[in-house]
mmCIF file of C-alpha atoms and ligand atoms in Angstrom:
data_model
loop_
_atom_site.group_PDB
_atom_site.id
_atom_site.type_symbol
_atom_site.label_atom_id
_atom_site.label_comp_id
_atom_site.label_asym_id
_atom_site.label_seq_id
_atom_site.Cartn_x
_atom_site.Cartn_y
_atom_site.Cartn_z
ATOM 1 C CA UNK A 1 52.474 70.610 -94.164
ATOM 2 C CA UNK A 2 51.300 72.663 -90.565
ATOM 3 C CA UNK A 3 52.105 75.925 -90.253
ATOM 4 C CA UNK A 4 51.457 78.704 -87.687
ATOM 5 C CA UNK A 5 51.624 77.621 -84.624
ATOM 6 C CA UNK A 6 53.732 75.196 -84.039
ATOM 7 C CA UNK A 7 53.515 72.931 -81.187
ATOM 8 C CA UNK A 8 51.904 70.147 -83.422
ATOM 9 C CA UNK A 9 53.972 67.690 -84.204
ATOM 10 C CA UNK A 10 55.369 67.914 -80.720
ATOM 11 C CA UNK A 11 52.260 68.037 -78.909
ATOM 12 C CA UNK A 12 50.851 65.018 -81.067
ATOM 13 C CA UNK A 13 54.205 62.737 -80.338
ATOM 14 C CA UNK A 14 54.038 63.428 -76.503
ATOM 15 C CA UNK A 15 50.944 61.593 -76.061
ATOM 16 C CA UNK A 16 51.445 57.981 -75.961
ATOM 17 C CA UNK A 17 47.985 57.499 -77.188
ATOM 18 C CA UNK A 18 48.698 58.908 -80.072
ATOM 19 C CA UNK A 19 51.940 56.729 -80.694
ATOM 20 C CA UNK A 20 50.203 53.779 -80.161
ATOM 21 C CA UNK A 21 46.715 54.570 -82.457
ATOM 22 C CA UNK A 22 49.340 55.559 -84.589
ATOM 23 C CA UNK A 23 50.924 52.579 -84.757
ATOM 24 C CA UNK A 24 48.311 50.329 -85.168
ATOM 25 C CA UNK A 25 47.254 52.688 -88.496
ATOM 26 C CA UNK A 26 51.028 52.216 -89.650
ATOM 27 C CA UNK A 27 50.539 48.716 -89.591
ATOM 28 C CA UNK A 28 46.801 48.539 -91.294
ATOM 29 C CA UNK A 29 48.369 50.543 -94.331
ATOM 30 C CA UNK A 30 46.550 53.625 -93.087
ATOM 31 C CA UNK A 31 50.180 55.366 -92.469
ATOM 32 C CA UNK A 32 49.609 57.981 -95.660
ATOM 33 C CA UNK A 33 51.083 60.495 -97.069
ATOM 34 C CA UNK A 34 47.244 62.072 -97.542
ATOM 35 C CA UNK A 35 46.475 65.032 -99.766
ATOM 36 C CA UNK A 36 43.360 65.651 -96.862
ATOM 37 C CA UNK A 37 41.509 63.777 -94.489
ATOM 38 C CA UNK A 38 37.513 64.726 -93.807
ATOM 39 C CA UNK A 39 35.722 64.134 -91.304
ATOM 40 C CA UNK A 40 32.282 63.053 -91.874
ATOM 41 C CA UNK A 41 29.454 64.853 -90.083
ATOM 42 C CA UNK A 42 26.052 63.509 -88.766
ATOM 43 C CA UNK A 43 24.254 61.769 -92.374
ATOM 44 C CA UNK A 44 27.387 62.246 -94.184
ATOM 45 C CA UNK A 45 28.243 58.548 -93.798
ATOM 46 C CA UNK A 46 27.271 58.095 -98.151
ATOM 47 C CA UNK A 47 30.672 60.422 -98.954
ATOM 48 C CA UNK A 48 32.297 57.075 -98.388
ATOM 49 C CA UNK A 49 30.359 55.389 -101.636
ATOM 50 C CA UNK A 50 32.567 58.510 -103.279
ATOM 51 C CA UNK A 51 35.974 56.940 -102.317
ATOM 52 C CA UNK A 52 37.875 54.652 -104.693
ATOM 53 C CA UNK A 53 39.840 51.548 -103.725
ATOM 54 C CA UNK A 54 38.300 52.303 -99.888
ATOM 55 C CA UNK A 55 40.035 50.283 -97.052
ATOM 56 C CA UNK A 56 38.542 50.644 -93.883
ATOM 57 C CA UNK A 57 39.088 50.335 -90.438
ATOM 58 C CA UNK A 58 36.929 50.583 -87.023
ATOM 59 C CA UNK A 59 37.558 52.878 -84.639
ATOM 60 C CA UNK A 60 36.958 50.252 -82.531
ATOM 61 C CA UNK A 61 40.254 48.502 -83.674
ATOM 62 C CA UNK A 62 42.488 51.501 -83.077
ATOM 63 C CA UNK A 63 43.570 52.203 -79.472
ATOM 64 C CA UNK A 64 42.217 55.248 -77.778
ATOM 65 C CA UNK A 65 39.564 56.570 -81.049
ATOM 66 C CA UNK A 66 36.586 57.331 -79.468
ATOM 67 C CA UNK A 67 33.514 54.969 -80.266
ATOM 68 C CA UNK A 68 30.502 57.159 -81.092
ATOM 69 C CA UNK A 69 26.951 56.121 -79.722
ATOM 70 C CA UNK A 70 25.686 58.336 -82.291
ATOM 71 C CA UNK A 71 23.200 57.244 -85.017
ATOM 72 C CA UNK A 72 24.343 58.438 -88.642
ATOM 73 C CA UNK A 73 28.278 58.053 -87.391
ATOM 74 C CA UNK A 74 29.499 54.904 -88.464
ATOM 75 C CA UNK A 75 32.658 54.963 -86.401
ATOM 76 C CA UNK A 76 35.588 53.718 -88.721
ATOM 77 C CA UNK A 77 38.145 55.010 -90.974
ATOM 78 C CA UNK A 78 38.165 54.950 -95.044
ATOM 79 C CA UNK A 79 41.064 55.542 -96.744
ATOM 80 C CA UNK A 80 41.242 55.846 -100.829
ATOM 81 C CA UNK A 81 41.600 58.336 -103.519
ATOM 82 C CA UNK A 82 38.478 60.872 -104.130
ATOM 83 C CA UNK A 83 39.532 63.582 -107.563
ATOM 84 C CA UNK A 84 42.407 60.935 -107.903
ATOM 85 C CA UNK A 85 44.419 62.061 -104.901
ATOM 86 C CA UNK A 86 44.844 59.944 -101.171
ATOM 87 C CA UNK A 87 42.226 61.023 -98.815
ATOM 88 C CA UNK A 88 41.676 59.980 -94.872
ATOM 89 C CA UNK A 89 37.852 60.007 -94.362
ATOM 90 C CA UNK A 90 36.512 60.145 -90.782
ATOM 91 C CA UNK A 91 33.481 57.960 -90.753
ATOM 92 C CA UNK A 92 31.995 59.523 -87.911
ATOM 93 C CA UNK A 93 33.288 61.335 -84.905
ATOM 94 C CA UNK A 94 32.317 62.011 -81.009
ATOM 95 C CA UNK A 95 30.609 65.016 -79.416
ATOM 96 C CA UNK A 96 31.375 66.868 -76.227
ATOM 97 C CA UNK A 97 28.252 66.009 -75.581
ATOM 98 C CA UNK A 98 28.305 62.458 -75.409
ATOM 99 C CA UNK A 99 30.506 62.134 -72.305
ATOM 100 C CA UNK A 100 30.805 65.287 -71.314
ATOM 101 C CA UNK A 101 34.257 65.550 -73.133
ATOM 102 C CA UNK A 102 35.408 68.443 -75.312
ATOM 103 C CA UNK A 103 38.538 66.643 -75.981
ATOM 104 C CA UNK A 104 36.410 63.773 -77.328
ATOM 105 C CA UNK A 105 38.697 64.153 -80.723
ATOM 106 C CA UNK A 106 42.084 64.595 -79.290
ATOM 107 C CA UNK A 107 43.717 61.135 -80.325
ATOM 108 C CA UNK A 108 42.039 61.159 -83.861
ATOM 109 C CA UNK A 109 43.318 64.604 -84.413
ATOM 110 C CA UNK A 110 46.801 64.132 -82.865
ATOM 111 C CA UNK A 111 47.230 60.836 -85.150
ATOM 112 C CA UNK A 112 46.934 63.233 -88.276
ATOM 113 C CA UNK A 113 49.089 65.655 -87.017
ATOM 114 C CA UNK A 114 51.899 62.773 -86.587
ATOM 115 C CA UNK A 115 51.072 61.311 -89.873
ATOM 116 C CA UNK A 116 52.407 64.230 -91.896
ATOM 117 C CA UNK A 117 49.303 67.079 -91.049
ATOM 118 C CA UNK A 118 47.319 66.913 -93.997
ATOM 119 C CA UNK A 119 44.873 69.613 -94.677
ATOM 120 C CA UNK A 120 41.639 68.698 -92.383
ATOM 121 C CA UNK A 121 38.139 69.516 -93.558
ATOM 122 C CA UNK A 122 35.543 69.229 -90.679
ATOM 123 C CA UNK A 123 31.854 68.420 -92.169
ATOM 124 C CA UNK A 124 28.664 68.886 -89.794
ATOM 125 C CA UNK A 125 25.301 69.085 -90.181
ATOM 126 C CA UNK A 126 24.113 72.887 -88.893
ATOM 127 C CA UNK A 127 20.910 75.047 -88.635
ATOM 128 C CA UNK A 128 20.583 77.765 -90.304
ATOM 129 C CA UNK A 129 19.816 81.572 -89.541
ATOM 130 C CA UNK A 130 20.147 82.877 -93.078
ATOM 131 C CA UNK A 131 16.742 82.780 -95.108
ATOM 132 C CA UNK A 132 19.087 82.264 -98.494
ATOM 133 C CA UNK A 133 20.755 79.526 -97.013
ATOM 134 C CA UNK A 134 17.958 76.983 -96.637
ATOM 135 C CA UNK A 135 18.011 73.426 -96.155
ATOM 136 C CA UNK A 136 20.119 71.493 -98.124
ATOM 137 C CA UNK A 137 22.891 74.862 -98.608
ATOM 138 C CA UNK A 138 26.242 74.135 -97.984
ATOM 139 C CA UNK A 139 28.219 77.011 -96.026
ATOM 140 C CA UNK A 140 31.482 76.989 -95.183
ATOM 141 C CA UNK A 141 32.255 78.270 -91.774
ATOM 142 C CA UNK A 142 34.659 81.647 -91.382
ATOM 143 C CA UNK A 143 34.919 82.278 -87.500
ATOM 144 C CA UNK A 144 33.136 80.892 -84.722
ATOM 145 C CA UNK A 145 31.565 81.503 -81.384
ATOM 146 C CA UNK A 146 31.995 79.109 -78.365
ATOM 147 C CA UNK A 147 28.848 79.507 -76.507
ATOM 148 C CA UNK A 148 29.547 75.392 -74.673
ATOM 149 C CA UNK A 149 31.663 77.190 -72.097
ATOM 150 C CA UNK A 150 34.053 74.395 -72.508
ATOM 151 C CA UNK A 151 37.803 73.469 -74.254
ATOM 152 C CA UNK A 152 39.385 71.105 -75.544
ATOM 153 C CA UNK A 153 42.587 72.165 -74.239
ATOM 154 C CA UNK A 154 41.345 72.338 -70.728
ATOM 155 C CA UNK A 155 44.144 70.296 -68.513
ATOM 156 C CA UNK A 156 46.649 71.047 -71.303
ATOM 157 C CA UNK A 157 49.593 72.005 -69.210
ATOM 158 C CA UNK A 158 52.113 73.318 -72.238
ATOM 159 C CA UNK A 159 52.452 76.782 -73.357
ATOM 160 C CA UNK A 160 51.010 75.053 -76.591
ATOM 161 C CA UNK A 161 47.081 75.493 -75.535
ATOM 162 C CA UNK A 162 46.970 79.070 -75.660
ATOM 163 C CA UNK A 163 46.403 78.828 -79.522
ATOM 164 C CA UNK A 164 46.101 82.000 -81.590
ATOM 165 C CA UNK A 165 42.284 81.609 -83.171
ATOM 166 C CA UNK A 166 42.504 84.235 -85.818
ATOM 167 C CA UNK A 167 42.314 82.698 -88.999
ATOM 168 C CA UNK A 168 41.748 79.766 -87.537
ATOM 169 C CA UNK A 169 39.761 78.672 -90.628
ATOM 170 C CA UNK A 170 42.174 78.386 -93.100
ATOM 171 C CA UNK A 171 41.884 81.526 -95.805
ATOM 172 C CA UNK A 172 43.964 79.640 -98.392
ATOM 173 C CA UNK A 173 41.467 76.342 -97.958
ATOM 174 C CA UNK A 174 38.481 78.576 -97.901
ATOM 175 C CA UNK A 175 39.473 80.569 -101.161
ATOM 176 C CA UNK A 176 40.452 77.401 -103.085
ATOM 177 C CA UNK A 177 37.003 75.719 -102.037
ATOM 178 C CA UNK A 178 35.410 78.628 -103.238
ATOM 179 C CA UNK A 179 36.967 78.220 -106.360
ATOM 180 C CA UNK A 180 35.658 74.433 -106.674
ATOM 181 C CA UNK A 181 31.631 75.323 -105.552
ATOM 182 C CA UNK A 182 32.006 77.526 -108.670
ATOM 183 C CA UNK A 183 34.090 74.973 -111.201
ATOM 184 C CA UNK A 184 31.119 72.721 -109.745
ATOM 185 C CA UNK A 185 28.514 74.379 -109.620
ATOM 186 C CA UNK A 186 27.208 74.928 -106.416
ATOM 187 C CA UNK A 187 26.313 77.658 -104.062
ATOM 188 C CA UNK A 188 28.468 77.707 -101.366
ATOM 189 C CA UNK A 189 27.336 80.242 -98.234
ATOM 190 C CA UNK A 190 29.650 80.939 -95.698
ATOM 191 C CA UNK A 191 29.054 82.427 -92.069
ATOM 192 C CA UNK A 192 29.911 82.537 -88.567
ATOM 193 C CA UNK A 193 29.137 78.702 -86.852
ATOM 194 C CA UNK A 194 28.000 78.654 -82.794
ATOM 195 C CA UNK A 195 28.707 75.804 -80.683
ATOM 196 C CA UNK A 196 26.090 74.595 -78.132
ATOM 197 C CA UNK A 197 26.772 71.770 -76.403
ATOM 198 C CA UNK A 198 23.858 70.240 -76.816
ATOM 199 C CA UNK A 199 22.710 67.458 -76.897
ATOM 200 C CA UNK A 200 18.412 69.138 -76.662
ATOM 201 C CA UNK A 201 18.159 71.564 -79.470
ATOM 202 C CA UNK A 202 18.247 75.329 -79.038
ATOM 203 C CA UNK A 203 15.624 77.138 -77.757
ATOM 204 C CA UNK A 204 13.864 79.975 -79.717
ATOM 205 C CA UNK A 205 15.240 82.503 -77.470
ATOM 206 C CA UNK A 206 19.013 80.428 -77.540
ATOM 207 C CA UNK A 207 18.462 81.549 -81.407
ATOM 208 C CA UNK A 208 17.295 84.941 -80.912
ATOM 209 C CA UNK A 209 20.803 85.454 -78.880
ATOM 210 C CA UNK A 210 22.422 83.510 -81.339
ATOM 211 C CA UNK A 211 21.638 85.589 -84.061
ATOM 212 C CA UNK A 212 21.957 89.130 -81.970
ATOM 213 C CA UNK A 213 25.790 87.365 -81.333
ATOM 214 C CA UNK A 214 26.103 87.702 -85.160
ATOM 215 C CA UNK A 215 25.541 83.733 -85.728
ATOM 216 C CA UNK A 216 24.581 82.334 -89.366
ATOM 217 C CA UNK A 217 25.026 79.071 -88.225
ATOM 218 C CA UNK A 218 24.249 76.665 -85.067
ATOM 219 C CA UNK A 219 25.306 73.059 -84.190
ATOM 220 C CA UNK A 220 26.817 70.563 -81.731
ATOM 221 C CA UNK A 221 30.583 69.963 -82.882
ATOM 222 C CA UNK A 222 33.490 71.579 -85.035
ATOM 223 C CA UNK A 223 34.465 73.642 -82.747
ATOM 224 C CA UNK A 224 36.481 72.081 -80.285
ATOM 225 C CA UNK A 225 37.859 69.069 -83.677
ATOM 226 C CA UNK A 226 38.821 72.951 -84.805
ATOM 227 C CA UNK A 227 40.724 74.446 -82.161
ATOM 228 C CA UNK A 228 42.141 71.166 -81.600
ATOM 229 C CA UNK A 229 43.587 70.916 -85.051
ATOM 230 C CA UNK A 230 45.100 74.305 -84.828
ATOM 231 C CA UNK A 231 46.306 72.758 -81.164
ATOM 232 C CA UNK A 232 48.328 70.416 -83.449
ATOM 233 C CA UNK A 233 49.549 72.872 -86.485
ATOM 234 C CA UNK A 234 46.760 71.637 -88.905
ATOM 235 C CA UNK A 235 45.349 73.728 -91.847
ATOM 236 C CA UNK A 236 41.906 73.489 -91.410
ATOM 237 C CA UNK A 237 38.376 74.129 -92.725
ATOM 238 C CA UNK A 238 34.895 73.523 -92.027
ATOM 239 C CA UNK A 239 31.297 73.031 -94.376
ATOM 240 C CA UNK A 240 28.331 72.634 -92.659
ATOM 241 C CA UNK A 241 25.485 71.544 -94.243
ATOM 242 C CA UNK A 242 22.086 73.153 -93.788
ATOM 243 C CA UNK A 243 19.462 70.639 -92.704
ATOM 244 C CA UNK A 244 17.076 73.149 -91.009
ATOM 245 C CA UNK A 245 16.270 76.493 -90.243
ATOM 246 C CA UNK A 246 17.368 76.612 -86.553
ATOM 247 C CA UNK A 247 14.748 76.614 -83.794
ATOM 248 C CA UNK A 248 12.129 79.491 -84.298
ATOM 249 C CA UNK A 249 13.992 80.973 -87.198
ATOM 250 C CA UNK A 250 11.770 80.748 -90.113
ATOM 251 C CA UNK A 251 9.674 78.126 -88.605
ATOM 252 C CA UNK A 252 12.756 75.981 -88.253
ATOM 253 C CA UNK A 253 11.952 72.995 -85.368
ATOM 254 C CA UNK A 254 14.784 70.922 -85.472
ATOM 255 C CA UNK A 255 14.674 67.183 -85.776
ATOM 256 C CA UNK A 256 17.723 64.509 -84.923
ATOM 257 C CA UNK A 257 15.763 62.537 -87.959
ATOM 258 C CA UNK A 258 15.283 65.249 -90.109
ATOM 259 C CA UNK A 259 18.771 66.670 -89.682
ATOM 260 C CA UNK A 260 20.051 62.587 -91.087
ATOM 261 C CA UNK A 261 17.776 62.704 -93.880
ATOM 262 C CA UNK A 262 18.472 66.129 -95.111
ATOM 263 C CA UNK A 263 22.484 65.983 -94.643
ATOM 264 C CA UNK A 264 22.220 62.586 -96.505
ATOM 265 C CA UNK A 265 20.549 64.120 -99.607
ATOM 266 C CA UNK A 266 22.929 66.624 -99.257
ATOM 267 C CA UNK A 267 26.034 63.961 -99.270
ATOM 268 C CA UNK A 268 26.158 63.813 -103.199
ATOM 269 C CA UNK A 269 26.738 67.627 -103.414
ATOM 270 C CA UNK A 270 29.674 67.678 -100.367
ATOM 271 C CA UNK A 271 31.196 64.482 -102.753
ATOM 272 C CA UNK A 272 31.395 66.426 -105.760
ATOM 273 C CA UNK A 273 32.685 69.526 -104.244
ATOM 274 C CA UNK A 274 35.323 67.558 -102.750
ATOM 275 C CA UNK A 275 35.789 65.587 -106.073
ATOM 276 C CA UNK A 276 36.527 68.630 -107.945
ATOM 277 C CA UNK A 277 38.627 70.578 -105.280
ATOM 278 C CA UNK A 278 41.256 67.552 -104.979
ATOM 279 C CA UNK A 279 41.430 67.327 -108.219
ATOM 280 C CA UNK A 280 42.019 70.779 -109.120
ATOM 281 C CA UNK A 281 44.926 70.186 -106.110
ATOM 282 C CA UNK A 282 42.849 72.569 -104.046
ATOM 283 C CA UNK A 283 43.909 71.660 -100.337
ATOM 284 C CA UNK A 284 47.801 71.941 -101.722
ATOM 285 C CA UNK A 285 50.507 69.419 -101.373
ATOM 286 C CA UNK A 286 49.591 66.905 -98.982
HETATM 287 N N1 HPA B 1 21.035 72.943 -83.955
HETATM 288 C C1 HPA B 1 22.074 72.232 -83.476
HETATM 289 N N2 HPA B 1 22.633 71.249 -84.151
HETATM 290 C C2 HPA B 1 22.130 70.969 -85.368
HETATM 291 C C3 HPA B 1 21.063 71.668 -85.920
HETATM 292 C C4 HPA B 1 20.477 72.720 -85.175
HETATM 293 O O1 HPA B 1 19.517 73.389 -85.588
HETATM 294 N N3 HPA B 1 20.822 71.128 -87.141
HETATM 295 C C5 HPA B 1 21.722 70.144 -87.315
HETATM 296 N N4 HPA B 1 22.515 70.033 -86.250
#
């Protein structure tokens, strides 16, 4: 269920693009209920191979769901059971920085919000600027910085878009996916994520300020899919995966290439984690 703030359900139902994407789900059998829906960052297409009994659906099918232009995002929807419980997998999303458009997500986001607000969990493939959290390191994120100098919420006329933001990575997610690295095995970092809007890379000196911010973590999403969610009363949290040291930090020079190839390998890690944290009925009743 959503909690905290609380225009979600309401904001979600007073789009009409929502009603009708929402629809058109409804009558593909992609209506739910969902114990969590993912959503499946840059070379973190393979999570899908994880999914039991998958249906899918294109984006392109659905009215108003963003088509990415993005290599490594597939653009469609997979539902099935992962750890034996319903999920909603994301095959891919859109970036501000594809159109210019921070509210790229709105209409996927708003759909889950009016099909019963599952827990989300937001995946992305991130630089690092931790030396213990290397390539290949999951981290989940705590807190972020918004360095784009854009919203999602900008020409949101309700009362609704000034959304509280502390918190706004679920504690309850984060402490139960904690739980699950450890029943699985695997180190799971955590840190403070910045946005740039890319689409270039950072700079070295973007990094240096980064890091003097208190940044442990850089990429080119999340953010606004996150304050979006909490936009439309969703629980929410968010794992990046390491694929690099970010620009200058360690050596790290960034590549789109690299970034797919690393977050790919990384894929069969994210899978189990999930595996074992649905399972264990870690995201609660969905
Ligand atoms: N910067 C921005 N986005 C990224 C990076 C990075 O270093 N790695 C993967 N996505």
């Amino acid at each position: 269920m959503s909690r905290g703030a609380d225009p979600s359900a309401a904001g979600a139902a007073a789009d009409p693009r929502v009603g009708q994407a929402v629809a058109r789900l409804r009558a593909g059998g992609f209506g739910g209920p969902f114990a969590l829906a993912v959503v499946a960052g840059t070379g973190l297409g393979p999570l899908a191979a994880r999914i039991e009994a998958p249906r899918i659906l294109p984006y392109a099918e659905i009215p108003h769901f963003p088509v990415s232009g993005v290599s490594g995002h597939a653009g469609q929807l997979v539902a099935g059971d992962l750890g034996g419980r319903p999920v909603l997998l994301f095959q891919g999303r859109a970036h501000a920085y594809e159109q210019g458009d921070a509210a790229a997500m709105r209409v996927p986001l708003g759909v889950l919000a009016a099909l019963g607000a599952p827990p989300l969990l937001l995946t992305n493939a991130a630089g690092s600027l931790r030396h213990e959290a290397g390539p290949g390191r999951l981290a989940l994120i705590t807190d972020h910085l918004n360095l784009s100098g854009l919203n999602p919420l900008i020409g949101e006329h309700s009362e609704a878009r000034f959304v509280p933001m502390v918190d706004a990575y679920d504690p309850g997610l984060r402490k139960s996916l904690h739980g699950a690295a450890a029943a699985a095995d695997l180190v799971l970092h955590e840190g403070v994520y910045a946005w740039f809007l890319g689409p270039s890379f950072e700079t070295p000196a973007e990094i240096r300020m980064a890091g003097r911010l208190g940044a442990d973590l850089v990429g080119m999403s999340t953010v606004p899919e996150v304050i979006l969610a909490r936009f439309f009363g969703l629980r929410v949290a968010a794992l990046s995966i390491v694929t690099n040291y970010a620009a200058g930090f360690d050596g790290g020079a960034p590549h789109h290439a690299e970034t797919k190839r690393v977050a790919a390998a990384a894929a069969e890690d994210v899978g189990r984690l999930l595996a074992v944290w649905l399972a264990s009925g870690g995201p609660g009743e969905g």
